[in-house]
Amino acid sequence: MQKKNMQDLERRLNQLSAGEGLALIADIFPEKVVFSTSLGQEDQVITQLIASQNLPIQIFSLDTGRLFPETLELLARTESKYKTRIKVFYPETTSVERLVSDIGINGFYESVENRKSCCFVRKVEPLKRALAGNEVWVTGLRAEQSPNRHAMKRIEWDEVNQILKYNPLLDWSFDEMIAYIDKYKIPYNPLHNKGFISIGCAPCTRAILPGEDARAGRWWWEDSKKECGLHAR
């Protein structure tokens, strides 16, 4: 997309609600829009927005093989409630076997390099397969989640994955999101009620303590940026 067209689209999207923006994107890029859900609260809101309008947007999720049982149970509940099928992508078996052989079953605790290798095999590579052939990638990113996300735009070009990335909830506050979930009785992960704000793989996620950043529970043993590589900038 040319720069001017991108700027025009961004201006239009900034004037629309999240639901209206999703409908516009689905209309402009028919059958070429996909939404990646990690089953977090933000993603559950977007799933509801897509399902309630019956938008032609494929919803997919990445099963890393290390997810919480509560996350997988929520996936099933979500499919049932919204009468939809969430396409699940898994890491390549041979890549996982090679990773575990090289660093051990929990070798990601030993270094940032090991952890990023694990994220690449279990998340980044499957994501590339999920996005292949599409033109727009919808995400549940919110600006207030982390400093790295403050600079993101409503819609932007993702150079790593060579795709447009649309963030419909970018300016939503946490309270606004919770109010929407309560209003529409959207199912969510019970771990959120136990202090797990940002939920990823079970070995890499803990509940946060009072006053901690929302993503402090992710890779808590590291001092590095709390990102796995899916949203590299």
PDB file of N, CA and C in Angstrom, residues 21-57:
ATOM      1  N   GLY A  21     -14.155  -0.215  12.515  1.00  0.00           N
ATOM      2  CA  GLY A  21     -12.867  -0.347  11.844  1.00  0.00           C
ATOM      3  C   GLY A  21     -12.649  -1.751  11.308  1.00  0.00           C
ATOM      4  N   LEU A  22     -13.022  -2.743  12.086  1.00  0.00           N
ATOM      5  CA  LEU A  22     -12.889  -4.124  11.636  1.00  0.00           C
ATOM      6  C   LEU A  22     -13.748  -4.383  10.400  1.00  0.00           C
ATOM      7  N   ALA A  23     -14.949  -3.841  10.406  1.00  0.00           N
ATOM      8  CA  ALA A  23     -15.840  -4.012   9.258  1.00  0.00           C
ATOM      9  C   ALA A  23     -15.256  -3.344   8.012  1.00  0.00           C
ATOM     10  N   LEU A  24     -14.664  -2.163   8.182  1.00  0.00           N
ATOM     11  CA  LEU A  24     -14.060  -1.463   7.051  1.00  0.00           C
ATOM     12  C   LEU A  24     -12.878  -2.247   6.488  1.00  0.00           C
ATOM     13  N   ILE A  25     -12.020  -2.733   7.365  1.00  0.00           N
ATOM     14  CA  ILE A  25     -10.855  -3.506   6.936  1.00  0.00           C
ATOM     15  C   ILE A  25     -11.285  -4.767   6.184  1.00  0.00           C
ATOM     16  N   ALA A  26     -12.307  -5.446   6.706  1.00  0.00           N
ATOM     17  CA  ALA A  26     -12.797  -6.664   6.055  1.00  0.00           C
ATOM     18  C   ALA A  26     -13.367  -6.358   4.677  1.00  0.00           C
ATOM     19  N   ASP A  27     -13.943  -5.160   4.514  1.00  0.00           N
ATOM     20  CA  ASP A  27     -14.524  -4.768   3.233  1.00  0.00           C
ATOM     21  C   ASP A  27     -13.442  -4.380   2.219  1.00  0.00           C
ATOM     22  N   ILE A  28     -12.410  -3.689   2.680  1.00  0.00           N
ATOM     23  CA  ILE A  28     -11.343  -3.228   1.784  1.00  0.00           C
ATOM     24  C   ILE A  28     -10.457  -4.388   1.323  1.00  0.00           C
ATOM     25  N   PHE A  29     -10.236  -5.345   2.241  1.00  0.00           N
ATOM     26  CA  PHE A  29      -9.355  -6.482   1.940  1.00  0.00           C
ATOM     27  C   PHE A  29     -10.135  -7.794   2.067  1.00  0.00           C
ATOM     28  N   PRO A  30     -11.080  -8.054   1.182  1.00  0.00           N
ATOM     29  CA  PRO A  30     -11.936  -9.245   1.305  1.00  0.00           C
ATOM     30  C   PRO A  30     -11.147 -10.550   1.308  1.00  0.00           C
ATOM     31  N   GLU A  31     -11.456 -11.371   2.321  1.00  0.00           N
ATOM     32  CA  GLU A  31     -10.864 -12.708   2.470  1.00  0.00           C
ATOM     33  C   GLU A  31      -9.349 -12.669   2.671  1.00  0.00           C
ATOM     34  N   LYS A  32      -8.806 -11.516   3.009  1.00  0.00           N
ATOM     35  CA  LYS A  32      -7.355 -11.396   3.200  1.00  0.00           C
ATOM     36  C   LYS A  32      -7.011 -10.823   4.575  1.00  0.00           C
ATOM     37  N   VAL A  33      -7.960 -10.904   5.512  1.00  0.00           N
ATOM     38  CA  VAL A  33      -7.752 -10.378   6.864  1.00  0.00           C
ATOM     39  C   VAL A  33      -7.794 -11.532   7.851  1.00  0.00           C
ATOM     40  N   VAL A  34      -6.793 -11.600   8.714  1.00  0.00           N
ATOM     41  CA  VAL A  34      -6.754 -12.644   9.737  1.00  0.00           C
ATOM     42  C   VAL A  34      -6.532 -12.000  11.103  1.00  0.00           C
ATOM     43  N   PHE A  35      -7.046 -12.630  12.123  1.00  0.00           N
ATOM     44  CA  PHE A  35      -6.910 -12.142  13.497  1.00  0.00           C
ATOM     45  C   PHE A  35      -6.236 -13.198  14.346  1.00  0.00           C
ATOM     46  N   SER A  36      -5.137 -12.825  14.996  1.00  0.00           N
ATOM     47  CA  SER A  36      -4.422 -13.760  15.874  1.00  0.00           C
ATOM     48  C   SER A  36      -4.881 -13.561  17.314  1.00  0.00           C
ATOM     49  N   THR A  37      -5.446 -14.580  17.916  1.00  0.00           N
ATOM     50  CA  THR A  37      -5.895 -14.493  19.298  1.00  0.00           C
ATOM     51  C   THR A  37      -5.036 -15.364  20.205  1.00  0.00           C
ATOM     52  N   SER A  38      -4.621 -14.782  21.326  1.00  0.00           N
ATOM     53  CA  SER A  38      -3.929 -15.560  22.350  1.00  0.00           C
ATOM     54  C   SER A  38      -4.906 -15.887  23.478  1.00  0.00           C
ATOM     55  N   LEU A  39      -6.178 -15.572  23.253  1.00  0.00           N
ATOM     56  CA  LEU A  39      -7.257 -15.794  24.207  1.00  0.00           C
ATOM     57  C   LEU A  39      -7.177 -14.853  25.416  1.00  0.00           C
ATOM     58  N   GLY A  40      -6.378 -13.803  25.320  1.00  0.00           N
ATOM     59  CA  GLY A  40      -6.347 -12.797  26.369  1.00  0.00           C
ATOM     60  C   GLY A  40      -7.612 -11.962  26.324  1.00  0.00           C
ATOM     61  N   GLN A  41      -7.796 -11.092  27.311  1.00  0.00           N
ATOM     62  CA  GLN A  41      -9.031 -10.317  27.384  1.00  0.00           C
ATOM     63  C   GLN A  41      -9.210  -9.404  26.177  1.00  0.00           C
ATOM     64  N   GLU A  42      -8.136  -8.769  25.727  1.00  0.00           N
ATOM     65  CA  GLU A  42      -8.227  -7.927  24.538  1.00  0.00           C
ATOM     66  C   GLU A  42      -8.691  -8.735  23.332  1.00  0.00           C
ATOM     67  N   ASP A  43      -8.099  -9.899  23.180  1.00  0.00           N
ATOM     68  CA  ASP A  43      -8.431 -10.737  22.030  1.00  0.00           C
ATOM     69  C   ASP A  43      -9.860 -11.267  22.101  1.00  0.00           C
ATOM     70  N   GLN A  44     -10.336 -11.511  23.311  1.00  0.00           N
ATOM     71  CA  GLN A  44     -11.720 -11.970  23.460  1.00  0.00           C
ATOM     72  C   GLN A  44     -12.700 -10.880  23.038  1.00  0.00           C
ATOM     73  N   VAL A  45     -12.343  -9.622  23.299  1.00  0.00           N
ATOM     74  CA  VAL A  45     -13.175  -8.501  22.851  1.00  0.00           C
ATOM     75  C   VAL A  45     -13.241  -8.483  21.327  1.00  0.00           C
ATOM     76  N   ILE A  46     -12.097  -8.625  20.679  1.00  0.00           N
ATOM     77  CA  ILE A  46     -12.067  -8.588  19.212  1.00  0.00           C
ATOM     78  C   ILE A  46     -12.816  -9.775  18.616  1.00  0.00           C
ATOM     79  N   THR A  47     -12.687 -10.939  19.219  1.00  0.00           N
ATOM     80  CA  THR A  47     -13.438 -12.104  18.746  1.00  0.00           C
ATOM     81  C   THR A  47     -14.927 -11.814  18.782  1.00  0.00           C
ATOM     82  N   GLN A  48     -15.392 -11.183  19.871  1.00  0.00           N
ATOM     83  CA  GLN A  48     -16.808 -10.841  19.982  1.00  0.00           C
ATOM     84  C   GLN A  48     -17.224  -9.837  18.909  1.00  0.00           C
ATOM     85  N   LEU A  49     -16.360  -8.864  18.644  1.00  0.00           N
ATOM     86  CA  LEU A  49     -16.665  -7.859  17.621  1.00  0.00           C
ATOM     87  C   LEU A  49     -16.767  -8.485  16.227  1.00  0.00           C
ATOM     88  N   ILE A  50     -15.893  -9.436  15.954  1.00  0.00           N
ATOM     89  CA  ILE A  50     -15.913 -10.127  14.657  1.00  0.00           C
ATOM     90  C   ILE A  50     -17.152 -11.016  14.542  1.00  0.00           C
ATOM     91  N   ALA A  51     -17.399 -11.804  15.589  1.00  0.00           N
ATOM     92  CA  ALA A  51     -18.505 -12.753  15.551  1.00  0.00           C
ATOM     93  C   ALA A  51     -19.862 -12.059  15.530  1.00  0.00           C
ATOM     94  N   SER A  52     -20.011 -10.983  16.290  1.00  0.00           N
ATOM     95  CA  SER A  52     -21.305 -10.295  16.387  1.00  0.00           C
ATOM     96  C   SER A  52     -21.699  -9.644  15.064  1.00  0.00           C
ATOM     97  N   GLN A  53     -20.702  -9.335  14.224  1.00  0.00           N
ATOM     98  CA  GLN A  53     -20.981  -8.744  12.908  1.00  0.00           C
ATOM     99  C   GLN A  53     -20.844  -9.758  11.778  1.00  0.00           C
ATOM    100  N   ASN A  54     -20.502 -10.992  12.144  1.00  0.00           N
ATOM    101  CA  ASN A  54     -20.307 -12.051  11.155  1.00  0.00           C
ATOM    102  C   ASN A  54     -19.330 -11.611  10.066  1.00  0.00           C
ATOM    103  N   LEU A  55     -18.214 -11.020  10.490  1.00  0.00           N
ATOM    104  CA  LEU A  55     -17.231 -10.503   9.540  1.00  0.00           C
ATOM    105  C   LEU A  55     -16.390 -11.642   8.953  1.00  0.00           C
ATOM    106  N   PRO A  56     -16.037 -11.544   7.675  1.00  0.00           N
ATOM    107  CA  PRO A  56     -15.222 -12.583   7.030  1.00  0.00           C
ATOM    108  C   PRO A  56     -13.741 -12.438   7.389  1.00  0.00           C
ATOM    109  N   ILE A  57     -13.453 -12.575   8.670  1.00  0.00           N
ATOM    110  CA  ILE A  57     -12.085 -12.498   9.184  1.00  0.00           C
ATOM    111  C   ILE A  57     -11.739 -13.823   9.849  1.00  0.00           C
TER     112      ILE A  57
END
